[in-house]
Amino acid sequence: MATKKITLSILDQSIVHKESNPRQAIQATIATARLADKLGYNRFWVSEHHNSTFIAGSAPEVLMVKLADETNRIRIGSGGIMLPNHSAFKVAENFRLLETLFPGRIDLGMGRAPGGDRVSASLLNPSNTFNEADYLVQLEQLQLFFTDTAVSAYGPLLAVPQATTIPEQWILSSSGGSASIAAKFGMGLALAKFINGSAGKDIVSAYRNKFIPSAQFPLPKELVAITVLCADTETKAKEMRKFTDYVLLQFEKGNFDKIGDAVAAMNYECSADDLKRVANNSGRVISGTMEQVKDQIGRLSDELDIHEIMASCMAYRQEDRIRSFELLAEAVGG
C-alpha cells in the first residue's frame, strides 16, 4: 500500500447515454463537480471531443466557467485543450480570462491529439499541420502570451485580460514523446492510463530525468488519469465494468456514435478478438468494491511513485457514477 497520502481528482467527459441527451449529460457534469468540491477532490477536469454523439464535452474552456462558478475551492481544468485545434493566442486569452475570474483555481491541461478525427480537427483549425514541431511552437507562444513578452513587427502583442496569475499548465501524455515535451517546458505531467493502459514507470522516469525547472514547477509534478469503477457490491462493479469494456471496444473499432446503450452492452457477446482487446485494455481500468479499489489504487501509486489519481467514470447511470466517486473518496481519503 502507498506510503504517502493519495490525492484524488476527477476527469469528466460528459457522456451521453441512450436514455439521456446532451443537456442532461452537461447537467450531470455540473452536479458531479459540485459533489467533487464537497467531497474534497483536488481537481475537476473536462475534456475536448468532436464529431461524436456519445460525448457532449466539446469546449472545455466554456464549460469551465460554469463549473468554477458552481464550486468553491476545487481546481477546474481542461483535460485537455487539444492545442493544435486552436490558435495559441486565443487559448491564452480564454485562460487568462478564466484566471481573472477564478484566480488560482484554473488548470490548463493540453494535448496534441485531435480529440476526434482529422476532418473535424482541420475544420477547427484549417492551418493545422498535425506536426509536432508546430505544437512545440504553440507551447512556446503560450508562454510569451502568459508573460506579456510576445512581440510582432508592429510592437507588443498582448493576450488580454492581463491576469496577475498564470493557469497551472499540464501536458497530457500516454507516450514518452509528450512526457519529454512536458519536461522541456517545466510543466506538469498527466499520465493518461485511461487511454493507454501500458503507459507506466518508463514514461514517468523519462519525464523526471529530463525535467527542466520552471517558475510554476520548480520540481517535477505528476498525476495519473485512469478509469475507476467503485461499487458497493462485486456484482454492481462487474456490471459497470462490462459496460466500460463494451464502450472501449467500440471506440477501438471506430464506433463513436450510439454506443451508450446499457442493454446492448450487457447482451454483447465478445468474440475471441474482442476478449484479447478487453485483456489489453485491462490496464486502463480499476474496478471493484471499495476495498478492492483502494488496494488497486495503492499499488498503482506505489508502482509509478505518483500520489495524485485522476479518476474517470463512464458508468451508464448517473447514480452509479456519483456513488463510485463517493466510495472512492471514502476509500482513499480524498
GROMACS .gro file of C-alpha atoms in nm, residues 42-220:
model
  179
   42ASN     CA    1  -0.838   1.830  -0.571
   43ARG     CA    2  -0.916   1.893  -0.940
   44PHE     CA    3  -1.206   1.855  -1.179
   45TRP     CA    4  -1.107   1.843  -1.547
   46VAL     CA    5  -1.329   1.830  -1.854
   47SER     CA    6  -1.231   1.704  -2.198
   48GLU     CA    7  -1.243   1.819  -2.560
   49HIS     CA    8  -1.401   1.578  -2.808
   50HIS     CA    9  -1.554   1.635  -3.150
   51ASN     CA   10  -1.782   1.471  -3.405
   52SER     CA   11  -1.933   1.213  -3.169
   53THR     CA   12  -2.283   1.192  -3.029
   54PHE     CA   13  -2.150   0.995  -2.730
   55ILE     CA   14  -1.953   1.281  -2.574
   56ALA     CA   15  -2.105   1.624  -2.517
   57GLY     CA   16  -1.785   1.787  -2.392
   58SER     CA   17  -1.652   1.978  -2.694
   59ALA     CA   18  -1.550   2.315  -2.546
   60PRO     CA   19  -1.386   2.278  -2.203
   61GLU     CA   20  -1.299   2.647  -2.176
   62VAL     CA   21  -1.671   2.735  -2.194
   63LEU     CA   22  -1.788   2.464  -1.956
   64MET     CA   23  -1.514   2.555  -1.707
   65VAL     CA   24  -1.674   2.895  -1.644
   66LYS     CA   25  -1.994   2.729  -1.524
   67LEU     CA   26  -1.810   2.465  -1.321
   68ALA     CA   27  -1.586   2.715  -1.143
   69ASP     CA   28  -1.885   2.936  -1.066
   70GLU     CA   29  -2.080   2.640  -0.924
   71THR     CA   30  -1.795   2.531  -0.694
   72ASN     CA   31  -1.595   2.697  -0.418
   73ARG     CA   32  -1.241   2.561  -0.382
   74ILE     CA   33  -1.173   2.274  -0.622
   75ARG     CA   34  -0.936   2.342  -0.913
   76ILE     CA   35  -1.115   2.343  -1.250
   77GLY     CA   36  -0.927   2.246  -1.564
   78SER     CA   37  -0.914   2.115  -1.917
   79GLY     CA   38  -0.822   1.755  -1.973
   80GLY     CA   39  -0.743   1.878  -2.217
   81ILE     CA   40  -0.738   2.156  -2.466
   82MET     CA   41  -0.624   1.989  -2.790
   83LEU     CA   42  -0.385   2.270  -2.873
   84PRO     CA   43  -0.333   2.207  -3.248
   85ASN     CA   44  -0.710   2.254  -3.292
   86HIS     CA   45  -0.679   2.617  -3.185
   87SER     CA   46  -0.487   2.940  -3.207
   88ALA     CA   47  -0.238   2.965  -2.920
   89PHE     CA   48  -0.329   3.334  -2.891
   90LYS     CA   49  -0.698   3.255  -2.841
   91VAL     CA   50  -0.621   2.979  -2.590
   92ALA     CA   51  -0.408   3.228  -2.395
   93GLU     CA   52  -0.689   3.485  -2.390
   94ASN     CA   53  -0.950   3.226  -2.291
   95PHE     CA   54  -0.742   3.102  -1.999
   96ARG     CA   55  -0.631   3.446  -1.890
   97LEU     CA   56  -0.997   3.540  -1.868
   98LEU     CA   57  -1.067   3.223  -1.667
   99GLU     CA   58  -0.775   3.303  -1.438
  100THR     CA   59  -0.906   3.658  -1.396
  101LEU     CA   60  -1.249   3.528  -1.300
  102PHE     CA   61  -1.121   3.249  -1.074
  103PRO     CA   62  -0.761   3.331  -0.974
  104GLY     CA   63  -0.553   3.040  -0.850
  105ARG     CA   64  -0.812   2.775  -0.942
  106ILE     CA   65  -0.755   2.715  -1.314
  107ASP     CA   66  -0.560   2.431  -1.478
  108LEU     CA   67  -0.468   2.430  -1.845
  109GLY     CA   68  -0.418   2.068  -1.944
  110MET     CA   69  -0.308   2.035  -2.307
  111GLY     CA   70  -0.269   1.759  -2.562
  112ARG     CA   71  -0.179   1.726  -2.928
  113ALA     CA   72  -0.431   1.459  -3.036
  114PRO     CA   73  -0.725   1.576  -3.250
  115GLY     CA   74  -0.986   1.486  -2.989
  116GLY     CA   75  -1.182   1.312  -3.263
  117ASP     CA   76  -1.098   1.272  -3.632
  118ARG     CA   77  -0.870   1.468  -3.861
  119VAL     CA   78  -1.156   1.610  -4.064
  120SER     CA   79  -1.311   1.786  -3.764
  121ALA     CA   80  -0.963   1.892  -3.646
  122SER     CA   81  -0.897   2.053  -3.984
  123LEU     CA   82  -1.227   2.239  -3.962
  124LEU     CA   83  -1.144   2.368  -3.615
  125ASN     CA   84  -0.806   2.493  -3.734
  126PRO     CA   85  -0.756   2.491  -4.114
  127SER     CA   86  -0.384   2.563  -4.065
  128ASN     CA   87  -0.336   2.250  -3.850
  129THR     CA   88  -0.042   2.052  -3.989
  130PHE     CA   89  -0.054   1.775  -3.725
  131ASN     CA   90   0.325   1.816  -3.689
  132GLU     CA   91   0.496   1.802  -3.351
  133ALA     CA   92   0.719   2.097  -3.445
  134ASP     CA   93   0.416   2.324  -3.480
  135TYR     CA   94   0.279   2.201  -3.147
  136LEU     CA   95   0.607   2.300  -2.982
  137VAL     CA   96   0.587   2.645  -3.139
  138GLN     CA   97   0.235   2.685  -2.998
  139LEU     CA   98   0.355   2.592  -2.650
  140GLU     CA   99   0.638   2.846  -2.678
  141GLN     CA  100   0.392   3.111  -2.794
  142LEU     CA  101   0.167   3.043  -2.496
  143GLN     CA  102   0.450   3.119  -2.255
  144LEU     CA  103   0.512   3.452  -2.427
  145PHE     CA  104   0.143   3.543  -2.413
  146PHE     CA  105   0.113   3.444  -2.046
  147THR     CA  106   0.414   3.659  -1.953
  148ASP     CA  107   0.335   3.961  -2.176
  149THR     CA  108   0.659   3.915  -2.370
  150ALA     CA  109   0.514   3.841  -2.715
  151VAL     CA  110   0.601   4.092  -2.989
  152SER     CA  111   0.517   4.140  -3.354
  153ALA     CA  112   0.661   4.357  -3.628
  154TYR     CA  113   0.422   4.626  -3.508
  155GLY     CA  114   0.510   4.614  -3.140
  156PRO     CA  115   0.393   4.427  -2.826
  157LEU     CA  116   0.124   4.165  -2.868
  158LEU     CA  117  -0.088   4.128  -2.555
  159ALA     CA  118  -0.320   3.844  -2.462
  160VAL     CA  119  -0.589   4.013  -2.257
  161PRO     CA  120  -0.703   4.042  -1.989
  162GLN     CA  121  -0.361   4.068  -1.825
  163ALA     CA  122  -0.423   3.833  -1.535
  164THR     CA  123  -0.184   3.860  -1.243
  165THR     CA  124  -0.159   3.481  -1.219
  166ILE     CA  125  -0.099   3.209  -1.478
  167PRO     CA  126  -0.312   2.893  -1.505
  168GLU     CA  127  -0.128   2.581  -1.395
  169GLN     CA  128  -0.006   2.412  -1.714
  170TRP     CA  129  -0.006   2.036  -1.770
  171ILE     CA  130   0.075   1.814  -2.067
  172LEU     CA  131  -0.145   1.510  -2.128
  173SER     CA  132   0.070   1.213  -2.215
  174SER     CA  133   0.019   0.849  -2.300
  175SER     CA  134   0.366   0.817  -2.450
  176GLY     CA  135   0.728   0.911  -2.392
  177GLY     CA  136   0.721   1.184  -2.657
  178SER     CA  137   0.467   1.400  -2.479
  179ALA     CA  138   0.636   1.334  -2.146
  180SER     CA  139   0.958   1.479  -2.288
  181ILE     CA  140   0.768   1.787  -2.401
  182ALA     CA  141   0.625   1.832  -2.051
  183ALA     CA  142   0.976   1.804  -1.909
  184LYS     CA  143   1.122   2.052  -2.159
  185PHE     CA  144   0.868   2.321  -2.070
  186GLY     CA  145   0.873   2.252  -1.696
  187MET     CA  146   0.503   2.161  -1.695
  188GLY     CA  147   0.309   1.900  -1.502
  189LEU     CA  148   0.270   1.551  -1.648
  190ALA     CA  149  -0.078   1.399  -1.668
  191LEU     CA  150  -0.020   1.032  -1.749
  192ALA     CA  151  -0.322   0.907  -1.944
  193LYS     CA  152  -0.358   0.541  -1.848
  194PHE     CA  153  -0.729   0.565  -1.928
  195ILE     CA  154  -0.613   0.592  -2.291
  196ASN     CA  155  -0.305   0.368  -2.287
  197GLY     CA  156  -0.315   0.102  -2.018
  198SER     CA  157   0.051   0.014  -2.071
  199ALA     CA  158   0.170   0.369  -2.002
  200GLY     CA  159   0.388   0.330  -1.698
  201LYS     CA  160   0.703   0.391  -1.500
  202ASP     CA  161   0.929   0.436  -1.804
  203ILE     CA  162   0.731   0.743  -1.915
  204VAL     CA  163   0.736   0.891  -1.566
  205SER     CA  164   1.109   0.826  -1.531
  206ALA     CA  165   1.181   0.988  -1.870
  207TYR     CA  166   0.985   1.295  -1.762
  208ARG     CA  167   1.166   1.323  -1.429
  209ASN     CA  168   1.512   1.268  -1.580
  210LYS     CA  169   1.463   1.536  -1.846
  211PHE     CA  170   1.267   1.785  -1.634
  212ILE     CA  171   1.376   2.149  -1.659
  213PRO     CA  172   1.251   2.356  -1.363
  214SER     CA  173   1.008   2.639  -1.438
  215ALA     CA  174   0.854   2.924  -1.243
  216GLN     CA  175   0.537   2.718  -1.200
  217PHE     CA  176   0.703   2.386  -1.121
  218PRO     CA  177   1.050   2.400  -0.962
  219LEU     CA  178   1.021   2.021  -0.927
  220PRO     CA  179   0.851   1.758  -1.145
   0.00000   0.00000   0.00000
